[in-house]
Amino acid sequence: MQKQLTEKSFFYHAKCPRWVSRDVVHGAHLDALESLLIDDSVLPEVHEGLLKARGEYEAVRDEDTDDAFQRTVALMQSGAQTIYGAVFVDGHWVGRPDVLERVEGQSDLGRWYYVAIDIKRLHTQKSVRDEHKLQGAFYAELLERVQGVRPTSGYIMTPDGTVMRYDLEAFEVEYRLTLKRIEAILAGEEPEHALTTGCKASPFFAMCLDEASSCDDVSLLNRVRQEEIDELRAAGIDTVLKLATADLATVQSKMFSISDDRVAFLQRQAIALKEHVHDVVEPVEFRASDVEIYFDVESDPVRDVDYLFGVLLVETQKSGHKQATYRAFVAETLDGEREAWEQFAAFLAEHRYAPVYHYGWYEIGVCARMIERYGAPEHAIESWENNFVDVNAALRSRIIFPLSFYSLKDIAQYLGFAWRGEDVGGVNSIRWYHEWLESGNHAALQ
């Protein structure tokens, strides 16, 4: 029996093409929460809350896939305005758009046809990625097979009810190429392997890493792009060792699109990996301050709530002793996000001259969204604009670590740090928050 091709297949392929093939052999290995997180989905109760606010809707709740498909078609033929939980089946293709919306226009159904809308935790048009568009193109093709009309636009509804449109016709070629690659993988073709940051999202990451490590693949280099991998391989540089030991000028002379400086940087990465030592390209300097703030955000994407604004306040005493105090501004209920944010914003305003260190772009983006949604004191906004320091951005081009990935956990472990608790991480934090909301277990909240 041929493996199903679903809307999730496009996300798996975008993250790691071998995820598609390994899913065929081993199964998805994703629980319900992980399955939602992988493509920016939200919980069904969030879906239905949004739809209820918009008016009446019909729902497909049949557990059997074929029955659900028949129910979907019947609702489309009846002209239902809004259909939630639709299911399409065509051979080994199975599509599950969150919402179908009726629009005016001639089709095999009558003087109407349907477009697909997915509900995602996205907040701006720029956050609509190729994977989302591929998913929308897949729905459009399935819709055409039922109603005889192919929608030319795809839609995403945000958790605040905003509907964002994207053009499907301009994305048709990319969709066809990706679909062809996925079908080939499902038919048994093994995709060429390259270790990427997307592999870390896969439940088969350990297999990807072992495979790349066993052959010393050049994709082990941190943030090396696929086109760079292809060009290096074409020049005979397919392992980290070959790049580390090659004559730099010779390699540079064989490159067409990779600059000499970039080749030199990649070689320094290769040497660091082989020698297991970090390489300081340029010292990283941070401004001196008697007060420093280290900041992290924890979010529940499937409920669309940012539930923890955590800070470590480090104050240098006159004696030179550093005193560290942890503060947690927590949304203890789903309605508590605003209060948690306002408490954190007041804290920022109180310490408006202190540098605020964070790791990666996420904290900056969350603060921007909170300021737009709830506002903030003037001094807090000034701190956000002037004092936030992305440690990841500061070190990435200046320090070469002997690592394939530069996540905070990867670098901290390399430097000898360890987490006090086991199984710490973003997904488990969400699980504990869900446990707190559902059971009131204070241990989970802590």
Tab-separated table of C-alpha atoms in Angstrom:
chain	number	residue	atom	x	y	z
A	1	MET	CA	0.000	0.000	0.000
A	2	GLN	CA	1.416	3.377	-1.011
A	3	LYS	CA	2.175	5.798	1.792
A	4	GLN	CA	-0.188	8.738	2.116
A	5	LEU	CA	0.806	12.158	0.852
A	6	THR	CA	-0.686	14.829	3.108
A	7	GLU	CA	-0.273	18.531	3.740
A	8	LYS	CA	2.233	17.597	6.474
A	9	SER	CA	4.462	15.974	3.841
A	10	PHE	CA	5.385	19.416	2.511
A	11	PHE	CA	6.533	20.559	5.931
A	12	TYR	CA	8.521	17.379	6.490
A	13	HIS	CA	10.211	17.829	3.114
A	14	ALA	CA	11.015	21.488	3.797
A	15	LYS	CA	12.647	20.627	7.104
A	16	CYS	CA	14.491	17.509	5.955
A	17	PRO	CA	13.706	15.536	2.763
A	18	ARG	CA	14.740	12.315	4.481
A	19	TRP	CA	12.035	12.914	7.043
A	20	VAL	CA	9.567	11.969	4.291
A	21	SER	CA	11.353	8.698	3.533
A	22	ARG	CA	11.911	7.829	7.186
A	23	ASP	CA	8.273	8.536	7.928
A	24	VAL	CA	7.425	5.844	5.351
A	25	VAL	CA	9.615	3.286	7.123
A	26	HIS	CA	9.335	4.268	10.767
A	27	GLY	CA	6.133	6.310	11.081
A	28	ALA	CA	5.851	9.964	12.034
A	29	HIS	CA	6.945	9.552	15.687
A	30	LEU	CA	5.133	12.781	16.555
A	31	ASP	CA	2.578	13.130	19.323
A	32	ALA	CA	-0.436	15.424	18.996
A	33	LEU	CA	1.390	18.496	20.331
A	34	GLU	CA	4.467	18.000	18.150
A	35	SER	CA	2.271	17.466	15.100
A	36	LEU	CA	0.641	20.858	15.686
A	37	LEU	CA	3.918	22.632	16.362
A	38	ILE	CA	5.640	21.408	13.202
A	39	ASP	CA	3.495	23.515	10.868
A	40	ASP	CA	2.440	26.401	13.143
A	41	SER	CA	-1.026	24.981	13.818
A	42	VAL	CA	-3.166	25.780	16.860
A	43	LEU	CA	-5.538	23.701	18.981
A	44	PRO	CA	-8.991	22.753	17.642
A	45	GLU	CA	-10.666	24.762	20.413
A	46	VAL	CA	-8.833	27.861	19.143
A	47	HIS	CA	-10.111	27.086	15.630
A	48	GLU	CA	-13.703	26.781	16.761
A	49	GLY	CA	-13.503	29.847	18.982
A	50	LEU	CA	-12.471	31.918	15.963
A	51	LEU	CA	-15.203	30.442	13.768
A	52	LYS	CA	-17.920	30.985	16.379
A	53	ALA	CA	-16.935	34.645	16.530
A	54	ARG	CA	-17.447	34.868	12.756
A	55	GLY	CA	-20.891	33.250	12.712
A	56	GLU	CA	-22.416	29.836	12.030
A	57	TYR	CA	-20.450	26.993	10.474
A	58	GLU	CA	-20.776	23.317	9.628
A	59	ALA	CA	-18.297	20.818	11.043
A	60	VAL	CA	-16.987	17.500	9.736
A	61	ARG	CA	-16.403	15.258	12.747
A	62	ASP	CA	-16.431	11.762	11.211
A	63	GLU	CA	-13.486	9.727	12.497
A	64	ASP	CA	-13.273	7.510	9.411
A	65	THR	CA	-11.363	9.314	6.655
A	66	ASP	CA	-13.600	8.132	3.816
A	67	ASP	CA	-16.754	9.023	5.733
A	68	ALA	CA	-15.292	12.459	6.486
A	69	PHE	CA	-14.573	12.976	2.788
A	70	GLN	CA	-18.141	12.053	1.831
A	71	ARG	CA	-19.487	14.416	4.486
A	72	THR	CA	-17.215	17.202	3.163
A	73	VAL	CA	-18.452	16.740	-0.413
A	74	ALA	CA	-22.082	16.680	0.734
A	75	LEU	CA	-21.637	19.967	2.601
A	76	MET	CA	-19.933	21.536	-0.419
A	77	GLN	CA	-22.761	20.405	-2.688
A	78	SER	CA	-25.323	21.861	-0.286
A	79	GLY	CA	-23.596	25.245	-0.415
A	80	ALA	CA	-22.640	25.533	3.264
A	81	GLN	CA	-20.971	28.916	3.835
A	82	THR	CA	-18.222	27.734	6.197
A	83	ILE	CA	-17.024	24.157	6.667
A	84	TYR	CA	-14.688	23.252	9.533
A	85	GLY	CA	-12.564	20.087	9.554
A	86	ALA	CA	-12.946	19.222	5.864
A	87	VAL	CA	-11.203	16.107	4.554
A	88	PHE	CA	-10.248	15.316	0.948
A	89	VAL	CA	-9.195	11.907	-0.335
A	90	ASP	CA	-7.869	11.191	-3.819
A	91	GLY	CA	-5.925	7.949	-4.113
A	92	HIS	CA	-3.001	8.214	-1.684
A	93	TRP	CA	-3.529	11.968	-1.299
A	94	VAL	CA	-5.263	13.073	1.900
A	95	GLY	CA	-5.751	16.765	2.677
A	96	ARG	CA	-7.199	18.348	5.802
A	97	PRO	CA	-7.593	22.128	5.481
A	98	ASP	CA	-8.814	23.765	8.662
A	99	VAL	CA	-11.635	25.703	6.992
A	100	LEU	CA	-13.430	25.847	3.649
A	101	GLU	CA	-15.155	29.119	2.775
A	102	ARG	CA	-17.754	29.478	0.015
A	103	VAL	CA	-17.187	32.248	-2.535
A	104	GLU	CA	-19.166	33.337	-5.588
A	105	GLY	CA	-18.215	31.865	-8.954
A	106	GLN	CA	-19.231	29.102	-11.343
A	107	SER	CA	-18.105	25.545	-10.608
A	108	ASP	CA	-19.350	21.978	-10.876
A	109	LEU	CA	-21.143	22.637	-7.583
A	110	GLY	CA	-23.215	25.513	-8.954
A	111	ARG	CA	-22.750	29.250	-8.699
A	112	TRP	CA	-20.228	28.919	-5.921
A	113	TYR	CA	-16.957	27.237	-5.117
A	114	TYR	CA	-14.687	26.887	-2.107
A	115	VAL	CA	-11.298	28.165	-1.020
A	116	ALA	CA	-9.191	26.679	1.772
A	117	ILE	CA	-8.118	28.573	4.884
A	118	ASP	CA	-5.608	27.297	7.410
A	119	ILE	CA	-5.420	28.740	10.920
A	120	LYS	CA	-1.789	29.313	11.904
A	121	ARG	CA	0.094	31.115	14.605
A	122	LEU	CA	1.427	33.698	12.179
A	123	HIS	CA	1.154	37.421	12.716
A	124	THR	CA	2.446	39.175	9.596
A	125	GLN	CA	2.387	38.566	5.851
A	126	LYS	CA	6.168	38.142	5.931
A	127	SER	CA	5.794	35.155	8.254
A	128	VAL	CA	3.961	33.166	5.551
A	129	ARG	CA	6.653	30.740	4.402
A	130	ASP	CA	7.001	28.595	1.308
A	131	GLU	CA	5.837	25.544	3.256
A	132	HIS	CA	2.524	27.244	4.004
A	133	LYS	CA	2.087	28.136	0.334
A	134	LEU	CA	2.900	24.570	-0.733
A	135	GLN	CA	0.240	23.339	1.648
A	136	GLY	CA	-2.246	25.811	0.158
A	137	ALA	CA	-1.386	24.709	-3.387
A	138	PHE	CA	-2.007	21.091	-2.365
A	139	TYR	CA	-5.452	22.005	-1.036
A	140	ALA	CA	-6.212	23.924	-4.248
A	141	GLU	CA	-5.485	20.873	-6.374
A	142	LEU	CA	-7.671	18.666	-4.195
A	143	LEU	CA	-10.458	21.246	-4.336
A	144	GLU	CA	-10.238	21.340	-8.132
A	145	ARG	CA	-10.751	17.577	-8.305
A	146	VAL	CA	-14.038	17.946	-6.410
A	147	GLN	CA	-15.475	21.227	-7.686
A	148	GLY	CA	-13.821	21.581	-11.099
A	149	VAL	CA	-12.346	24.988	-10.226
A	150	ARG	CA	-8.870	25.586	-8.879
A	151	PRO	CA	-8.577	28.505	-6.429
A	152	THR	CA	-5.901	31.015	-7.407
A	153	SER	CA	-5.349	32.283	-3.870
A	154	GLY	CA	-4.518	30.637	-0.583
A	155	TYR	CA	-5.475	32.004	2.824
A	156	ILE	CA	-4.196	31.889	6.382
A	157	MET	CA	-6.209	33.047	9.370
A	158	THR	CA	-4.241	34.328	12.352
A	159	PRO	CA	-5.297	33.716	15.968
A	160	ASP	CA	-6.796	37.224	16.130
A	161	GLY	CA	-9.065	36.455	13.169
A	162	THR	CA	-7.125	38.346	10.498
A	163	VAL	CA	-7.155	36.599	7.109
A	164	MET	CA	-3.992	36.884	4.994
A	165	ARG	CA	-3.983	36.087	1.273
A	166	TYR	CA	-1.147	34.698	-0.848
A	167	ASP	CA	-0.922	34.071	-4.588
A	168	LEU	CA	-0.984	30.424	-5.667
A	169	GLU	CA	-0.511	30.937	-9.395
A	170	ALA	CA	2.907	32.533	-8.893
A	171	PHE	CA	3.898	29.517	-6.768
A	172	GLU	CA	2.750	26.817	-9.184
A	173	VAL	CA	6.183	25.848	-10.550
A	174	GLU	CA	7.683	25.459	-7.077
A	175	TYR	CA	4.679	23.394	-6.002
A	176	ARG	CA	4.987	21.047	-8.992
A	177	LEU	CA	8.723	20.526	-8.448
A	178	THR	CA	8.288	19.861	-4.734
A	179	LEU	CA	5.335	17.545	-5.320
A	180	LYS	CA	7.385	15.578	-7.846
A	181	ARG	CA	10.249	15.186	-5.367
A	182	ILE	CA	7.936	14.044	-2.578
A	183	GLU	CA	6.162	11.546	-4.838
A	184	ALA	CA	9.544	10.134	-5.872
A	185	ILE	CA	10.528	9.703	-2.219
A	186	LEU	CA	7.223	7.999	-1.418
A	187	ALA	CA	7.857	5.678	-4.376
A	188	GLY	CA	11.177	4.597	-2.857
A	189	GLU	CA	13.760	7.087	-4.100
A	190	GLU	CA	16.259	8.051	-1.398
A	191	PRO	CA	16.876	11.828	-1.319
A	192	GLU	CA	20.425	13.145	-1.194
A	193	HIS	CA	21.347	13.897	2.380
A	194	ALA	CA	22.486	17.206	3.811
A	195	LEU	CA	22.423	18.038	7.516
A	196	THR	CA	20.430	21.245	8.072
A	197	THR	CA	18.852	23.152	10.937
A	198	GLY	CA	15.563	21.683	9.723
A	199	CYS	CA	16.822	18.227	10.675
A	200	LYS	CA	16.719	19.292	14.335
A	201	ALA	CA	12.935	19.616	14.101
A	202	SER	CA	12.654	16.036	12.870
A	203	PRO	CA	12.095	13.078	15.218
A	204	PHE	CA	14.842	11.394	13.176
A	205	PHE	CA	17.480	14.053	13.924
A	206	ALA	CA	19.792	11.561	15.633
A	207	MET	CA	19.760	9.434	12.477
A	208	CYS	CA	20.524	12.472	10.306
A	209	LEU	CA	23.422	13.485	12.535
A	210	ASP	CA	24.835	9.957	12.725
A	211	GLU	CA	24.641	9.611	8.963
A	212	ALA	CA	26.395	12.922	8.309
A	213	SER	CA	29.025	12.249	10.981
A	214	SER	CA	29.780	8.733	9.764
A	215	CYS	CA	30.816	10.026	6.354
A	216	ASP	CA	32.247	13.332	7.636
A	217	ASP	CA	29.866	15.122	5.281
A	218	VAL	CA	30.617	18.743	4.494
A	219	SER	CA	27.057	19.625	5.547
A	220	LEU	CA	28.276	19.261	9.155
A	221	LEU	CA	29.543	22.828	8.848
A	222	ASN	CA	27.351	25.288	10.709
A	223	ARG	CA	24.863	27.143	8.528
A	224	VAL	CA	26.394	26.059	5.254
A	225	ARG	CA	23.826	26.608	2.519
A	226	GLN	CA	22.707	23.870	0.118
A	227	GLU	CA	24.077	25.730	-2.906
A	228	GLU	CA	27.444	26.002	-1.131
A	229	ILE	CA	27.400	22.283	-0.371
A	230	ASP	CA	26.654	21.545	-4.021
A	231	GLU	CA	29.481	23.782	-5.239
A	232	LEU	CA	31.994	22.333	-2.783
A	233	ARG	CA	31.017	18.790	-3.737
A	234	ALA	CA	31.360	19.649	-7.432
A	235	ALA	CA	34.914	20.776	-6.668
A	236	GLY	CA	35.678	17.454	-4.956
A	237	ILE	CA	35.270	18.796	-1.415
A	238	ASP	CA	32.635	16.487	0.050
A	239	THR	CA	33.995	15.994	3.580
A	240	VAL	CA	34.969	18.273	6.439
A	241	LEU	CA	38.474	16.788	6.462
A	242	LYS	CA	39.027	17.538	2.779
A	243	LEU	CA	38.059	21.167	3.300
A	244	ALA	CA	40.128	21.491	6.471
A	245	THR	CA	43.292	20.163	4.815
A	246	ALA	CA	42.860	21.644	1.330
A	247	ASP	CA	44.984	24.465	-0.047
A	248	LEU	CA	42.770	27.511	0.477
A	249	ALA	CA	43.780	29.320	-2.706
A	250	THR	CA	43.088	26.209	-4.778
A	251	VAL	CA	39.606	25.805	-3.325
A	252	GLN	CA	38.870	29.494	-3.812
A	253	SER	CA	39.895	29.279	-7.463
A	254	LYS	CA	37.328	26.505	-8.067
A	255	MET	CA	34.380	28.445	-6.641
A	256	PHE	CA	32.047	30.403	-8.896
A	257	SER	CA	29.457	31.845	-6.519
A	258	ILE	CA	31.110	31.491	-3.100
A	259	SER	CA	33.286	34.491	-2.236
A	260	ASP	CA	36.913	34.042	-1.182
A	261	ASP	CA	36.128	35.361	2.305
A	262	ARG	CA	33.264	32.905	2.685
A	263	VAL	CA	35.453	29.968	1.584
A	264	ALA	CA	38.101	31.021	4.102
A	265	PHE	CA	35.468	31.192	6.856
A	266	LEU	CA	34.093	27.758	5.944
A	267	GLN	CA	37.598	26.316	6.055
A	268	ARG	CA	38.132	27.768	9.531
A	269	GLN	CA	34.889	26.062	10.543
A	270	ALA	CA	36.159	22.774	9.132
A	271	ILE	CA	39.449	23.089	11.025
A	272	ALA	CA	37.602	23.864	14.269
A	273	LEU	CA	35.422	20.774	13.815
A	274	LYS	CA	38.386	18.488	13.160
A	275	GLU	CA	40.529	19.909	15.974
A	276	HIS	CA	37.614	20.185	18.435
A	277	VAL	CA	38.552	23.717	19.493
A	278	HIS	CA	36.825	27.044	19.025
A	279	ASP	CA	38.362	29.773	16.897
A	280	VAL	CA	38.110	33.452	17.848
A	281	VAL	CA	37.814	35.343	14.577
A	282	GLU	CA	37.224	38.639	16.349
A	283	PRO	CA	36.748	39.433	20.053
A	284	VAL	CA	33.158	39.930	21.164
A	285	GLU	CA	32.784	43.006	23.345
A	286	PHE	CA	29.772	43.865	25.486
A	287	ARG	CA	29.331	47.203	27.215
A	288	ALA	CA	30.164	47.378	30.893
A	289	SER	CA	27.212	47.801	33.217
A	290	ASP	CA	26.584	47.350	36.922
A	291	VAL	CA	23.144	45.973	36.070
A	292	GLU	CA	22.545	43.289	33.433
A	293	ILE	CA	19.367	41.489	32.429
A	294	TYR	CA	19.246	38.032	30.825
A	295	PHE	CA	15.902	37.464	29.157
A	296	ASP	CA	13.963	34.494	27.794
A	297	VAL	CA	10.380	33.991	26.611
A	298	GLU	CA	8.365	30.786	26.697
A	299	SER	CA	5.313	30.554	24.438
A	300	ASP	CA	2.476	28.140	23.808
A	301	PRO	CA	2.020	28.366	20.023
A	302	VAL	CA	-0.964	26.022	19.876
A	303	ARG	CA	-2.933	28.286	22.228
A	304	ASP	CA	-1.322	31.487	20.942
A	305	VAL	CA	-0.184	32.729	24.328
A	306	ASP	CA	3.224	33.943	25.504
A	307	TYR	CA	3.056	32.672	29.061
A	308	LEU	CA	6.475	33.346	30.594
A	309	PHE	CA	8.745	36.376	30.493
A	310	GLY	CA	11.727	35.188	32.501
A	311	VAL	CA	14.638	37.407	33.537
A	312	LEU	CA	17.833	36.948	35.489
A	313	LEU	CA	18.793	40.292	37.023
A	314	VAL	CA	22.534	40.493	37.739
A	315	GLU	CA	23.693	43.440	39.872
A	316	THR	CA	27.334	44.196	40.663
A	317	GLN	CA	27.805	45.405	44.230
A	318	LYS	CA	30.408	48.002	45.253
A	319	SER	CA	32.473	45.128	46.631
A	320	GLY	CA	32.556	43.581	43.163
A	321	HIS	CA	30.271	40.738	44.188
A	322	LYS	CA	27.598	39.890	41.615
A	323	GLN	CA	24.115	39.211	42.926
A	324	ALA	CA	21.732	37.306	40.647
A	325	THR	CA	17.959	37.356	41.107
A	326	TYR	CA	15.508	35.428	38.950
A	327	ARG	CA	12.123	36.954	38.170
A	328	ALA	CA	9.315	35.147	36.370
A	329	PHE	CA	6.371	37.071	34.950
A	330	VAL	CA	3.867	34.295	34.277
A	331	ALA	CA	0.440	34.109	32.654
A	332	GLU	CA	-1.143	31.642	35.076
A	333	THR	CA	-4.315	31.599	32.975
A	334	LEU	CA	-4.896	31.957	29.240
A	335	ASP	CA	-6.262	35.440	29.964
A	336	GLY	CA	-3.181	36.373	31.965
A	337	GLU	CA	-0.843	37.219	29.092
A	338	ARG	CA	-1.529	40.954	29.309
A	339	GLU	CA	-0.862	41.118	33.051
A	340	ALA	CA	2.371	39.119	32.706
A	341	TRP	CA	3.524	41.396	29.876
A	342	GLU	CA	2.650	44.591	31.761
A	343	GLN	CA	4.600	43.396	34.799
A	344	PHE	CA	7.607	42.606	32.620
A	345	ALA	CA	7.309	45.936	30.765
A	346	ALA	CA	7.259	47.783	34.100
A	347	PHE	CA	10.381	45.846	35.117
A	348	LEU	CA	12.073	46.909	31.857
A	349	ALA	CA	11.137	50.543	32.448
A	350	GLU	CA	12.512	50.358	35.980
A	351	HIS	CA	15.854	49.097	34.608
A	352	ARG	CA	15.832	51.150	31.429
A	353	TYR	CA	19.609	51.634	31.268
A	354	ALA	CA	20.528	47.964	31.666
A	355	PRO	CA	21.571	45.834	28.685
A	356	VAL	CA	19.077	43.036	28.035
A	357	TYR	CA	20.784	39.901	26.738
A	358	HIS	CA	18.783	37.313	24.815
A	359	TYR	CA	19.679	34.505	22.415
A	360	GLY	CA	18.169	34.705	18.941
A	361	TRP	CA	15.538	36.899	17.322
A	362	TYR	CA	12.488	35.419	19.041
A	363	GLU	CA	12.422	37.642	22.136
A	364	ILE	CA	12.656	40.794	20.023
A	365	GLY	CA	9.709	39.638	17.908
A	366	VAL	CA	7.545	38.727	20.903
A	367	CYS	CA	8.171	42.119	22.516
A	368	ALA	CA	7.269	43.874	19.265
A	369	ARG	CA	3.994	41.948	19.151
A	370	MET	CA	3.214	42.639	22.815
A	371	ILE	CA	3.913	46.365	22.410
A	372	GLU	CA	1.573	46.482	19.434
A	373	ARG	CA	-1.092	44.466	21.248
A	374	TYR	CA	-0.959	45.927	24.762
A	375	GLY	CA	1.365	48.929	24.687
A	376	ALA	CA	4.203	49.562	27.144
A	377	PRO	CA	5.721	52.402	29.201
A	378	GLU	CA	7.902	54.771	27.197
A	379	HIS	CA	11.077	53.725	29.003
A	380	ALA	CA	10.315	50.039	28.344
A	381	ILE	CA	9.981	50.736	24.628
A	382	GLU	CA	13.253	52.685	24.708
A	383	SER	CA	14.921	49.694	26.361
A	384	TRP	CA	13.527	47.355	23.710
A	385	GLU	CA	14.740	49.641	20.939
A	386	ASN	CA	18.199	50.417	22.337
A	387	ASN	CA	19.313	47.938	24.982
A	388	PHE	CA	18.439	44.481	23.680
A	389	VAL	CA	21.527	42.490	22.706
A	390	ASP	CA	21.210	39.310	20.636
A	391	VAL	CA	24.117	37.207	21.879
A	392	ASN	CA	23.675	34.757	19.013
A	393	ALA	CA	24.060	37.513	16.405
A	394	ALA	CA	27.003	39.008	18.297
A	395	LEU	CA	29.021	35.797	18.356
A	396	ARG	CA	28.039	34.015	15.143
A	397	SER	CA	30.522	35.739	12.824
A	398	ARG	CA	33.135	36.289	15.524
A	399	ILE	CA	33.462	32.922	17.261
A	400	ILE	CA	33.670	29.633	15.380
A	401	PHE	CA	32.623	26.762	17.619
A	402	PRO	CA	33.462	23.129	16.823
A	403	LEU	CA	29.749	22.468	16.475
A	404	SER	CA	27.309	21.859	13.670
A	405	PHE	CA	24.595	23.816	15.464
A	406	TYR	CA	24.815	26.990	17.524
A	407	SER	CA	21.715	26.691	19.672
A	408	LEU	CA	22.044	27.985	23.217
A	409	LYS	CA	21.938	24.433	24.564
A	410	ASP	CA	24.613	23.228	22.109
A	411	ILE	CA	27.027	26.041	22.964
A	412	ALA	CA	26.320	25.868	26.701
A	413	GLN	CA	27.091	22.147	26.757
A	414	TYR	CA	30.314	22.754	24.811
A	415	LEU	CA	31.336	25.382	27.382
A	416	GLY	CA	30.675	22.936	30.218
A	417	PHE	CA	27.301	24.111	31.478
A	418	ALA	CA	24.484	21.728	32.351
A	419	TRP	CA	20.754	22.128	32.962
A	420	ARG	CA	19.536	21.419	36.496
A	421	GLY	CA	16.467	19.561	35.286
A	422	GLU	CA	16.141	16.684	32.864
A	423	ASP	CA	14.213	16.936	29.598
A	424	VAL	CA	14.233	20.726	29.633
A	425	GLY	CA	13.303	22.369	26.378
A	426	GLY	CA	10.611	24.352	24.640
A	427	VAL	CA	8.240	21.463	23.891
A	428	ASN	CA	8.339	20.075	27.426
A	429	SER	CA	7.825	23.567	28.824
A	430	ILE	CA	4.606	23.727	26.798
A	431	ARG	CA	3.585	20.297	28.103
A	432	TRP	CA	4.108	21.461	31.712
A	433	TYR	CA	2.115	24.620	31.034
A	434	HIS	CA	-0.721	22.521	29.605
A	435	GLU	CA	-0.578	20.301	32.696
A	436	TRP	CA	-0.818	23.367	34.918
A	437	LEU	CA	-3.803	24.752	33.002
A	438	GLU	CA	-5.614	21.412	33.000
A	439	SER	CA	-4.823	20.140	36.507
A	440	GLY	CA	-3.634	23.097	38.575
A	441	ASN	CA	-0.496	21.140	39.451
A	442	HIS	CA	1.872	23.743	40.945
A	443	ALA	CA	4.843	21.428	40.434
A	444	ALA	CA	4.241	21.638	36.696
A	445	LEU	CA	4.024	25.438	36.884
A	446	GLN	CA	7.311	25.610	38.769
